[in-house]
PDB file of C-alpha atoms and ligand atoms in Angstrom:
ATOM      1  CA  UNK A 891      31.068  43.000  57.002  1.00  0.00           C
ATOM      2  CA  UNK A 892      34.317  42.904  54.407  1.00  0.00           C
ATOM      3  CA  UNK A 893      35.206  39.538  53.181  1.00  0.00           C
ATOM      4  CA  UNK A 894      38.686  38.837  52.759  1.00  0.00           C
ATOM      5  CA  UNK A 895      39.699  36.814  49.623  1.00  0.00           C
ATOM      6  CA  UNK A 896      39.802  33.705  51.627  1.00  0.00           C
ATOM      7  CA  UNK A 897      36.672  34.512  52.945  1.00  0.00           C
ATOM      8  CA  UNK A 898      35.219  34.514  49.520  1.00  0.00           C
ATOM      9  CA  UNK A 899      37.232  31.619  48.535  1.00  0.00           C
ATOM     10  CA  UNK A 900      36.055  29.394  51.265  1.00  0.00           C
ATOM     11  CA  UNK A 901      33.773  25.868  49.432  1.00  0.00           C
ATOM     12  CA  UNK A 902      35.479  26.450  45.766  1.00  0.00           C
ATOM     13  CA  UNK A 903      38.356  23.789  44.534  1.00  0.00           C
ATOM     14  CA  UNK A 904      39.480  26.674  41.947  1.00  0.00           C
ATOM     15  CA  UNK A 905      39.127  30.089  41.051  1.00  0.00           C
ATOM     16  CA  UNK A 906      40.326  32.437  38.434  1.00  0.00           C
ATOM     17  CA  UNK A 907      39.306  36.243  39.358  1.00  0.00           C
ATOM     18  CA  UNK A 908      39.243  38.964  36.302  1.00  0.00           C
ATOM     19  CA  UNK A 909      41.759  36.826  34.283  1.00  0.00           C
ATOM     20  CA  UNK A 910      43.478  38.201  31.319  1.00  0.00           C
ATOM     21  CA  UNK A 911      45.938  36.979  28.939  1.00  0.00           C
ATOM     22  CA  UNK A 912      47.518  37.785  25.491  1.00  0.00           C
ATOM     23  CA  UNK A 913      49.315  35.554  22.923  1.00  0.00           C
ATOM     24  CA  UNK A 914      52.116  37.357  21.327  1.00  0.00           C
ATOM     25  CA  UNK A 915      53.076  40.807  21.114  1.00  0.00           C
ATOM     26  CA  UNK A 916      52.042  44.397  19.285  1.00  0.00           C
ATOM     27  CA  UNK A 917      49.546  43.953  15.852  1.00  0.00           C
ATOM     28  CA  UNK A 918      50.215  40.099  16.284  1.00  0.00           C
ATOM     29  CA  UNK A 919      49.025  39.938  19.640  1.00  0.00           C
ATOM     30  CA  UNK A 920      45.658  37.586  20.402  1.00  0.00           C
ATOM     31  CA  UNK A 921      43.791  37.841  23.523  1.00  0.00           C
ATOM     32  CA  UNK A 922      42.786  34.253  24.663  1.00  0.00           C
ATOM     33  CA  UNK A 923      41.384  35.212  27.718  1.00  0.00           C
ATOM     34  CA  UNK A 924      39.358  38.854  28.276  1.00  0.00           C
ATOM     35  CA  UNK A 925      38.616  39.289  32.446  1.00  0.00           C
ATOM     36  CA  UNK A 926      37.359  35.989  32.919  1.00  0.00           C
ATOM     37  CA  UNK A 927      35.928  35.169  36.255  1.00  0.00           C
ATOM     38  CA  UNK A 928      34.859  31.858  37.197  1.00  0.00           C
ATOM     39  CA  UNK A 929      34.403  29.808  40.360  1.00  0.00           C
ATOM     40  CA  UNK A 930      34.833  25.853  40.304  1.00  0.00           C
ATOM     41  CA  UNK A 931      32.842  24.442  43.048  1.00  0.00           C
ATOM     42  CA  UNK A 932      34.398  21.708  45.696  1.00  0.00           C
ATOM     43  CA  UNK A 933      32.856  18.134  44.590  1.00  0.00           C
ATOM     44  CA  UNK A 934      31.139  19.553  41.603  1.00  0.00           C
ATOM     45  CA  UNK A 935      32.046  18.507  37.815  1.00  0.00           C
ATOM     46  CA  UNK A 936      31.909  21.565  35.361  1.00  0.00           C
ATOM     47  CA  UNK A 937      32.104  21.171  31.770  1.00  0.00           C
ATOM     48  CA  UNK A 938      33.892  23.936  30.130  1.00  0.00           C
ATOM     49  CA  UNK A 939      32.506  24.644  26.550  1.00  0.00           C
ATOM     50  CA  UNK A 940      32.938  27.200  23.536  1.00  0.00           C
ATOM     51  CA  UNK A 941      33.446  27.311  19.641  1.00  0.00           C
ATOM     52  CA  UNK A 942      37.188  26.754  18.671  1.00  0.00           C
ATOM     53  CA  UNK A 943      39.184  29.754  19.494  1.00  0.00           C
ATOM     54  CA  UNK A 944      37.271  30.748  22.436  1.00  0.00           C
ATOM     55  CA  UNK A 945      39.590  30.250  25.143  1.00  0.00           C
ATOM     56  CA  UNK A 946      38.860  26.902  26.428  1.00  0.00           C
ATOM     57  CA  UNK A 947      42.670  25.136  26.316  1.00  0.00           C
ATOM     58  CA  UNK A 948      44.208  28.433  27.911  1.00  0.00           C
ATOM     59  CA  UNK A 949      41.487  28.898  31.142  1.00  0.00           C
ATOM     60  CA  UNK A 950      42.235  25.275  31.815  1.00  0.00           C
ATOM     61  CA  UNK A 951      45.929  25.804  31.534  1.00  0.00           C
ATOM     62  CA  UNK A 952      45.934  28.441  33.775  1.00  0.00           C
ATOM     63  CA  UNK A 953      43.801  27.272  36.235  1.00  0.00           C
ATOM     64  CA  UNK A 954      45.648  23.891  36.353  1.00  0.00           C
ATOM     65  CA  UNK A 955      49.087  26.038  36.845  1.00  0.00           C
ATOM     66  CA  UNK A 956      50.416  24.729  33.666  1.00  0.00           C
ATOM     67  CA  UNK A 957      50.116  28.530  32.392  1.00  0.00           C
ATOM     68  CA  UNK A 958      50.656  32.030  33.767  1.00  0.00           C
ATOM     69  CA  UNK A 959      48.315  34.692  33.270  1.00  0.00           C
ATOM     70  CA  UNK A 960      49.147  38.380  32.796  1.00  0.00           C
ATOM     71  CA  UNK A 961      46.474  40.160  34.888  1.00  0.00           C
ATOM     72  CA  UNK A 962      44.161  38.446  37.261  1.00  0.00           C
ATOM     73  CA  UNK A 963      44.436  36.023  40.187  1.00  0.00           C
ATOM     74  CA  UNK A 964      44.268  32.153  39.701  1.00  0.00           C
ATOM     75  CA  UNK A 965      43.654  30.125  42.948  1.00  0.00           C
ATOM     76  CA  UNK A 966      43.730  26.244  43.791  1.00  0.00           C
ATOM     77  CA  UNK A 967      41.297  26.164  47.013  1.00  0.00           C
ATOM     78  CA  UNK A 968      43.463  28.714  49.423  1.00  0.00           C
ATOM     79  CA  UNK A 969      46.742  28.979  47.461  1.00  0.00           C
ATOM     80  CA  UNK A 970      46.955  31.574  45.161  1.00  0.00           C
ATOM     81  CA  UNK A 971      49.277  30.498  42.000  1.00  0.00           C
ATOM     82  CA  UNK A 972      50.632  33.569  41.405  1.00  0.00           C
ATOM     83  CA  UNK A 973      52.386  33.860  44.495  1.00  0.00           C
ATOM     84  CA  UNK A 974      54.077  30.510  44.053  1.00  0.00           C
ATOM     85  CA  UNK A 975      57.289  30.300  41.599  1.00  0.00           C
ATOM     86  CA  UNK A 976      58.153  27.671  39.003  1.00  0.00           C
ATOM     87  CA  UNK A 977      59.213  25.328  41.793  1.00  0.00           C
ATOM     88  CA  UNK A 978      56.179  25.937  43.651  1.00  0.00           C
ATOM     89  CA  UNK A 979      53.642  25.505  40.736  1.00  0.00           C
ATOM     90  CA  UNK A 980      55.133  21.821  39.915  1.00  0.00           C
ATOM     91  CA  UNK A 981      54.717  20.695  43.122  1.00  0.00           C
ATOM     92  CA  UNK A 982      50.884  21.892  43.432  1.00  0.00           C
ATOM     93  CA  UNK A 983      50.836  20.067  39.850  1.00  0.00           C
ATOM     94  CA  UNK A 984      51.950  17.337  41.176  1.00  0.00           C
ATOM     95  CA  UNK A 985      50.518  16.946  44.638  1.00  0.00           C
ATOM     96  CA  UNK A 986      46.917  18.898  44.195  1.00  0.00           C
ATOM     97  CA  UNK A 987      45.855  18.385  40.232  1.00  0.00           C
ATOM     98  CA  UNK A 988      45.207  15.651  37.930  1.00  0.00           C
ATOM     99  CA  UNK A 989      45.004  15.652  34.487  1.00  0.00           C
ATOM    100  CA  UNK A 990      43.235  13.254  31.857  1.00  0.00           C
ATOM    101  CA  UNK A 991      43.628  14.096  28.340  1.00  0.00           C
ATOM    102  CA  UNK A 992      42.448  13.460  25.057  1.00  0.00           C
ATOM    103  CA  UNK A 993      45.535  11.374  24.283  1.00  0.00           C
ATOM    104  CA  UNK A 994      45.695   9.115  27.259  1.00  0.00           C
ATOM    105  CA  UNK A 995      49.584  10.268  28.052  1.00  0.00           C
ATOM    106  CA  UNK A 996      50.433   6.973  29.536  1.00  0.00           C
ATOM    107  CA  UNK A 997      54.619   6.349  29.414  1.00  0.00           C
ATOM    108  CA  UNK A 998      54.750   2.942  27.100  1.00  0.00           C
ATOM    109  CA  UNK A 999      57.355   1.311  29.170  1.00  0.00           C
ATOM    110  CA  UNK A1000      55.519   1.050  32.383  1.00  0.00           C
ATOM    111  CA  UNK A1001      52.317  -1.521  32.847  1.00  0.00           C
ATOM    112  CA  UNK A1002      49.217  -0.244  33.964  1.00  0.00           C
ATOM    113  CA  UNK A1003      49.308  -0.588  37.399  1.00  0.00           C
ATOM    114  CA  UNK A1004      52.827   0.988  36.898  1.00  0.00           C
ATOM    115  CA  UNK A1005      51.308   3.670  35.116  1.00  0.00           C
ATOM    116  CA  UNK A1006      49.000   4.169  37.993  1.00  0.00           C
ATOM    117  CA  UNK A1007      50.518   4.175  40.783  1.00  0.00           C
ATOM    118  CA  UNK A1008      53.283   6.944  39.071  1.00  0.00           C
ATOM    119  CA  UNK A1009      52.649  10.371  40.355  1.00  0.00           C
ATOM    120  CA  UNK A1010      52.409   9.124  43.692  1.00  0.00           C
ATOM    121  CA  UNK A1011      55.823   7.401  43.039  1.00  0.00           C
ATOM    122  CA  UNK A1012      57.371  10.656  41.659  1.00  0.00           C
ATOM    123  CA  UNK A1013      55.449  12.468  44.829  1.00  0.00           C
ATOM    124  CA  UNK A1014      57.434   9.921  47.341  1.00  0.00           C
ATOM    125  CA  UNK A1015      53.292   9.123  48.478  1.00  0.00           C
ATOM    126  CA  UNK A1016      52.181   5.297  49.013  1.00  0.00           C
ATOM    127  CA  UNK A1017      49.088   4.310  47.865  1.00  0.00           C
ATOM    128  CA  UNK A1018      46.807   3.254  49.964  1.00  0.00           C
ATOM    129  CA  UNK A1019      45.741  -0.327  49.554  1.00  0.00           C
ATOM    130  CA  UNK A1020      42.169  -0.407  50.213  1.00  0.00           C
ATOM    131  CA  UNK A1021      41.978   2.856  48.013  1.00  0.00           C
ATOM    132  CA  UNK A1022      43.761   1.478  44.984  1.00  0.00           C
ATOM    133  CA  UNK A1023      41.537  -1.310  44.806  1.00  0.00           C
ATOM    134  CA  UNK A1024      38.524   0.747  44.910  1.00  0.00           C
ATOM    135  CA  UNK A1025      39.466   2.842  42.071  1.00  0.00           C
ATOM    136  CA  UNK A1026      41.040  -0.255  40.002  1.00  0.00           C
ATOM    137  CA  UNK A1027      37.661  -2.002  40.407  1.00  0.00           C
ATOM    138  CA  UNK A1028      35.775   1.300  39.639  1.00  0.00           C
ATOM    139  CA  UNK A1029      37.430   1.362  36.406  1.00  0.00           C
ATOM    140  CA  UNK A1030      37.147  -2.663  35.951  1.00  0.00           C
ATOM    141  CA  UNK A1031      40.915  -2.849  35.333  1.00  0.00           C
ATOM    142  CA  UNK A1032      41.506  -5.470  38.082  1.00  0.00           C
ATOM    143  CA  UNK A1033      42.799  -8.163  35.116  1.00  0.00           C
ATOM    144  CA  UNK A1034      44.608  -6.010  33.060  1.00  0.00           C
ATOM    145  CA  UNK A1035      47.025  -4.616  35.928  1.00  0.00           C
ATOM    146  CA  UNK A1036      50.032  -6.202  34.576  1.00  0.00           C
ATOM    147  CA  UNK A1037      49.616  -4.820  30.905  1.00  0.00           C
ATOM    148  CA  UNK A1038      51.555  -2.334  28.764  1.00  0.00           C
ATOM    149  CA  UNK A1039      49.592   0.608  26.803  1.00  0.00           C
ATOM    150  CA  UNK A1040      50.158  -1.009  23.881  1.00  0.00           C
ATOM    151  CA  UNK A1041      48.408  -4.045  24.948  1.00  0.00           C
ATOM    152  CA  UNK A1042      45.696  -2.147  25.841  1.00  0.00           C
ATOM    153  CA  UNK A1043      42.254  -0.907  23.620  1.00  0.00           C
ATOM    154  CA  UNK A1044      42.173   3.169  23.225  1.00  0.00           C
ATOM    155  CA  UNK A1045      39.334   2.983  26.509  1.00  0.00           C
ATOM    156  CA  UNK A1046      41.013   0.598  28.621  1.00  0.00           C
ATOM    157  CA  UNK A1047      43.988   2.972  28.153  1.00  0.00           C
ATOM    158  CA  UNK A1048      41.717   5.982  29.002  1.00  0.00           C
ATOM    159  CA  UNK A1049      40.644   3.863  32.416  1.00  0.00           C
ATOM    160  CA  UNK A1050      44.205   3.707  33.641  1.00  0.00           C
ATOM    161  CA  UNK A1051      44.627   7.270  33.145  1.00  0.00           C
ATOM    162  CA  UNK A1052      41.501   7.816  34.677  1.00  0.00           C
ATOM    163  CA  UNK A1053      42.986   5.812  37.610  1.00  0.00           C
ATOM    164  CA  UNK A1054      46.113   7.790  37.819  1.00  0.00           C
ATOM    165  CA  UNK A1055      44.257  11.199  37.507  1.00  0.00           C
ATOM    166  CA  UNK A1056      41.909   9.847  40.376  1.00  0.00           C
ATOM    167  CA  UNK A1057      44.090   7.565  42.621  1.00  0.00           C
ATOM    168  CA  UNK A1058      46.181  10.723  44.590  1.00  0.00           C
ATOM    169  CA  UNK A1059      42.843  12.422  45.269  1.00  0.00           C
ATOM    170  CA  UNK A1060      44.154  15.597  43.651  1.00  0.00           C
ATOM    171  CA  UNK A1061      42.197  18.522  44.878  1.00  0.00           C
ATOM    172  CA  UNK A1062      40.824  18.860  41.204  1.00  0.00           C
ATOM    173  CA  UNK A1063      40.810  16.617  37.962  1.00  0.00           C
ATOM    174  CA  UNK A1064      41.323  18.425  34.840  1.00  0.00           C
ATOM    175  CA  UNK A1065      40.088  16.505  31.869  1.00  0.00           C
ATOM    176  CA  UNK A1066      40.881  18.008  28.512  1.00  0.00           C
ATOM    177  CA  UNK A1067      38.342  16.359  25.723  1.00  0.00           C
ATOM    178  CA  UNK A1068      38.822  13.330  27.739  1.00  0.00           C
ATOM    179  CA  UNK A1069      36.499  11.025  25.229  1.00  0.00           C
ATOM    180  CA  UNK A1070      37.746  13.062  21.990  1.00  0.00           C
ATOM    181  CA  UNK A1071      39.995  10.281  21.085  1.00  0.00           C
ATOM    182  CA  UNK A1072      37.391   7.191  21.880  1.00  0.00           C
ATOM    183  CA  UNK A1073      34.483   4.909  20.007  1.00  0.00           C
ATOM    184  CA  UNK A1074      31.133   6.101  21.946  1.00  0.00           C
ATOM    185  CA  UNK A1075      30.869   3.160  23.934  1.00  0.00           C
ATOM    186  CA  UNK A1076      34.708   3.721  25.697  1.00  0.00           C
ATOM    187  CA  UNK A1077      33.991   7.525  25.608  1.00  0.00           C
ATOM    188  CA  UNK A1078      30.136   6.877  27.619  1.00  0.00           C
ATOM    189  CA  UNK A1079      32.102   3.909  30.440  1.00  0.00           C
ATOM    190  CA  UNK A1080      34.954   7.145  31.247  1.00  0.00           C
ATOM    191  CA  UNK A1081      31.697   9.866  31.351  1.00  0.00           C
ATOM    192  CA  UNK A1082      30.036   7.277  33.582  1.00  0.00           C
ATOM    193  CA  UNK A1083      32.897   6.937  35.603  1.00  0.00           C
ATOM    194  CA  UNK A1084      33.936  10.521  35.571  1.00  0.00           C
ATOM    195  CA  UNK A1085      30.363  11.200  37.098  1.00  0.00           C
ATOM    196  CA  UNK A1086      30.550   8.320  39.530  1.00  0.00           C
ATOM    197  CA  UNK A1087      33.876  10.511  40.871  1.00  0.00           C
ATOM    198  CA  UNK A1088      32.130  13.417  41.760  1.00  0.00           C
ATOM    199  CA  UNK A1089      28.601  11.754  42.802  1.00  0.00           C
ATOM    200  CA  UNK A1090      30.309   8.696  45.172  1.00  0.00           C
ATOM    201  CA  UNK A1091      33.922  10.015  46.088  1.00  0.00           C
ATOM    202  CA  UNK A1092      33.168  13.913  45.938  1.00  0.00           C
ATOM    203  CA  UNK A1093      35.723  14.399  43.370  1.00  0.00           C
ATOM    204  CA  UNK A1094      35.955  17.617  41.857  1.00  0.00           C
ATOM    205  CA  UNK A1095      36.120  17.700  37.900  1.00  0.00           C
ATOM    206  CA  UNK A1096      37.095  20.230  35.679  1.00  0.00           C
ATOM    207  CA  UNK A1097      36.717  19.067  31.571  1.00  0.00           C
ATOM    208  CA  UNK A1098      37.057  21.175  28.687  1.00  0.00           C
ATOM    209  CA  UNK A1099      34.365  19.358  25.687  1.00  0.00           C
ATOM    210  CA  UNK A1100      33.500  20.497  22.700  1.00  0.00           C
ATOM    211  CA  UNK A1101      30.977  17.391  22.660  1.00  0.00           C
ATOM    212  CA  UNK A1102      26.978  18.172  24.010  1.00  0.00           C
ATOM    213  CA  UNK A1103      26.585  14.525  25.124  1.00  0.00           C
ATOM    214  CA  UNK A1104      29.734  14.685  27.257  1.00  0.00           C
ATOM    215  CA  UNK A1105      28.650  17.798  28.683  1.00  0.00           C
ATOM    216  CA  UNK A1106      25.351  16.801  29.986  1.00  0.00           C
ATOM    217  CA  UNK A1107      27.358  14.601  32.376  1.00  0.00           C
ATOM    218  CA  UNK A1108      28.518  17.960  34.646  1.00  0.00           C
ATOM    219  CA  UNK A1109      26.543  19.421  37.185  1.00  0.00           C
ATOM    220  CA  UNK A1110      27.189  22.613  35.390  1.00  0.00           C
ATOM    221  CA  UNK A1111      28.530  23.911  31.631  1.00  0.00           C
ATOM    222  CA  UNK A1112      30.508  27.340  31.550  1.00  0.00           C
ATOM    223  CA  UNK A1113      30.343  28.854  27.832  1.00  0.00           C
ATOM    224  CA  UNK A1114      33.206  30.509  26.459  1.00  0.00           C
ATOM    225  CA  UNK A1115      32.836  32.970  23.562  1.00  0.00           C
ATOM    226  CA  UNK A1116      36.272  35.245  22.963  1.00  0.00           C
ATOM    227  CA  UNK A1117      37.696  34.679  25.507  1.00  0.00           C
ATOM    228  CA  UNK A1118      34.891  35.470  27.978  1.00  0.00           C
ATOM    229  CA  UNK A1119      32.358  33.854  30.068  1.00  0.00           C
ATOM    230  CA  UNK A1120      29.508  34.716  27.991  1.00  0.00           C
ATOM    231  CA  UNK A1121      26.495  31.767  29.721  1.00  0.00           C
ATOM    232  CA  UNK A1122      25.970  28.998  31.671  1.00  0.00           C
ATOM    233  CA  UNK A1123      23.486  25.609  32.524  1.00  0.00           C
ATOM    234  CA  UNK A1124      23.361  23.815  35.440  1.00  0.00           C
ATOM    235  CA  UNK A1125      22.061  20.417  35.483  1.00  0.00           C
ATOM    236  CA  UNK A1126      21.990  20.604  31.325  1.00  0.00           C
ATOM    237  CA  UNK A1127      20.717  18.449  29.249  1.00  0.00           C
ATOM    238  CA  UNK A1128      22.299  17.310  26.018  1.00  0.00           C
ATOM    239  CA  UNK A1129      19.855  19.407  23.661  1.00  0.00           C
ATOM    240  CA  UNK A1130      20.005  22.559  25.850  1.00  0.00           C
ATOM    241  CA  UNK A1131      23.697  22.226  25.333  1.00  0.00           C
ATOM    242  CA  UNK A1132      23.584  22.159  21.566  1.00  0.00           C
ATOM    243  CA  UNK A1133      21.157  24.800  21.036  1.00  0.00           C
ATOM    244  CA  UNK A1134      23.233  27.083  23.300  1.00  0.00           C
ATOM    245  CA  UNK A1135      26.798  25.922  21.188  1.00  0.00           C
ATOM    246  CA  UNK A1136      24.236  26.753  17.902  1.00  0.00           C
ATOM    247  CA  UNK A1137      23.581  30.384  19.391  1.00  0.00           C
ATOM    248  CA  UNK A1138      27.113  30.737  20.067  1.00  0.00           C
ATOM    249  CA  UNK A1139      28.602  29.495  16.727  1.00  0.00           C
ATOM    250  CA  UNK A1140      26.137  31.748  14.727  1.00  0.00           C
ATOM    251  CA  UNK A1141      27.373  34.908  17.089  1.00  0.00           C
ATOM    252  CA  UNK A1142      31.113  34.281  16.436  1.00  0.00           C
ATOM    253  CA  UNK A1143      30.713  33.539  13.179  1.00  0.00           C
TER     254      UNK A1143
HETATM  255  P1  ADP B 108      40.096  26.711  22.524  1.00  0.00           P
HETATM  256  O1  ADP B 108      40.691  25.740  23.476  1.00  0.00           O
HETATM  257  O2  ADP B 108      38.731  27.194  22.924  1.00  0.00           O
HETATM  258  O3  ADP B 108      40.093  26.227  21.100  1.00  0.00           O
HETATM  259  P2  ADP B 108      42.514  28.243  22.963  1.00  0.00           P
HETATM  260  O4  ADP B 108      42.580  28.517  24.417  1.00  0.00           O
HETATM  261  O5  ADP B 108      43.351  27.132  22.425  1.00  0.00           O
HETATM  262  O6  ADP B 108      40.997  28.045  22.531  1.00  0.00           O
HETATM  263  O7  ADP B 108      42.923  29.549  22.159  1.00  0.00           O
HETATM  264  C1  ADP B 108      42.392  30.851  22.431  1.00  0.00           C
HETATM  265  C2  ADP B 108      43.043  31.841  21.472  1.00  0.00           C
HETATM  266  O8  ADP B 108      44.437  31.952  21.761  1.00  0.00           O
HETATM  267  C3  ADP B 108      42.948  31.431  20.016  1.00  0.00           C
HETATM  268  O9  ADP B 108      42.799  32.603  19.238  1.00  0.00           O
HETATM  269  C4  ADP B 108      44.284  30.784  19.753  1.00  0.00           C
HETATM  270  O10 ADP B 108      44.632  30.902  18.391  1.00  0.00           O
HETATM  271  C5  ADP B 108      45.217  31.588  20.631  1.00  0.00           C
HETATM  272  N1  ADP B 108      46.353  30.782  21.134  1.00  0.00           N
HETATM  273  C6  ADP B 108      46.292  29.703  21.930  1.00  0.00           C
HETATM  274  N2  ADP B 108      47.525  29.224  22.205  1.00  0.00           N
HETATM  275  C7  ADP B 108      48.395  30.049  21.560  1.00  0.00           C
HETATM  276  C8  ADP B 108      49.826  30.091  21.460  1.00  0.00           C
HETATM  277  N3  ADP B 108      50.605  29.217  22.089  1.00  0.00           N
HETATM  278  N4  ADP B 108      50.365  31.081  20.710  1.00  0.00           N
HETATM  279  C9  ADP B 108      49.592  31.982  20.083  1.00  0.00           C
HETATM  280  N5  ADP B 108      48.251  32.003  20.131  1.00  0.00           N
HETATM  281  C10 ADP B 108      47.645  31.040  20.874  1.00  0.00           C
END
């Protein structure tokens, strides 16, 4: 029997398929990504890891549609990106991903609920009550609703972007070094949560760490090394993770 591409696409929140793409031009030119291939699993959270350099930022980009690639096909569960135009990729940005990143992102005018509640605003979507509440109390964030981001601590800040990222039920959550910027104890209460995501609401999570402890949180790690997909772990543990990261430093180096 031939499989079609949506046959083969059928179960996975994201794809890319022989993925290639160059920085710059001529002598100058880098290649950030060499024929990648990699599947992101519905309800599954995948840690993508790598020294600096390897590719991590750029496979994210392009799989969230913030990024175009120049061979290769990118898809978001059935759509494939590279069929859609600029108009097209904002929209499944806006209605299909969400992000978390390292620097929280949160617009200093709005409160937190505010903050929230946004991307379904600029989508024209209501929340849903009953959902809202479930992800505010998730995040314990029930008393601090009314507050700017400045009157916020760096993790309570990373919990309402959390709860933005989480509240439209995007298709997938990218998370780019989402704990980078936190004490341990703020960075361990998002990984918990993160986890809790996948494991009670069967979000799908997608987070780029260069951190082994954040890592053995996924279901799965994906190792980068020049730009390709060079191992993986499932279920890892946080020492499996280093000692891989070791093996890959001292081959890159
Ligand atoms: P990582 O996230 O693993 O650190 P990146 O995806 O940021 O890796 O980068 C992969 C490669 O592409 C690196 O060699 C980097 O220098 C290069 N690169 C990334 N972004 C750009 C850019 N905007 N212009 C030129 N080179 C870039």
């Amino acid at each position: 029997m031939t499989m079609t591409s949506n046959d083969t696409i059928t179960g996975l929140a994201a794809r890319a398929v022989g993925v290639t793409k160059a920085y710059g031009t001529g002598a100058a030119s880098v290649v950030a990504l060499d024929d990648i291939s990699v599947d992101v699993r519905r309800g599954e959270f995948t840690a993508i890891m790598g020294p600096s350099g390897s590719g991590k930022s750029t496979l994210m980009h392009c799989l969230a549609g913030l990024d175009t690639v120049d061979s290769g096909e990118v898809w978001v569960g059935e759509t494939m990106l590279g069929d859609l135009g600029d108009r097209g990729l904002a929209d499944l940005r806006r209605n299909r991903i969400g992000f978390i990143f390292q620097q929280f992102n949160l617009l200093p005018t709005l409160t937190a609920e505010e903050n929230i509640t946004l991307p379904l605003a600029i989508a024209k979507r209501r929340p849903d009550p009953d959902w809202f509440a479930k992800v505010v109390d998730a995040l314990g964030l029930a008393d601090r609703l009314t507050h700017r981001p400045s009157e916020l601590s760096g993790g309570q800040q990373q919990r309402v972007a959390s709860a933005r990222a989480l509240l439209p039920k995007p298709d997938v959550i990218f998370a780019d070094e989402p704990t980078g910027n936190l004490d341990s104890r703020s960075g361990t209460e998002i990984l918990r949560f993160l986890r809790r995501s996948v494991e009670e609401f069967g979000q799908t999570i997608v987070m780029v760490t260069h951190d082994p402890t954040a890592a053995a949180y996924a279901d799965r790690v994906v190792f980068l090394l020049d730009g390709r997909l060079v191992h993986e772990l499932s279920d890892p543990d946080a020492d499996e993770v280093l000692d891989t990261m070791k093996a890959l430093d001292s081959l890159g180096a």
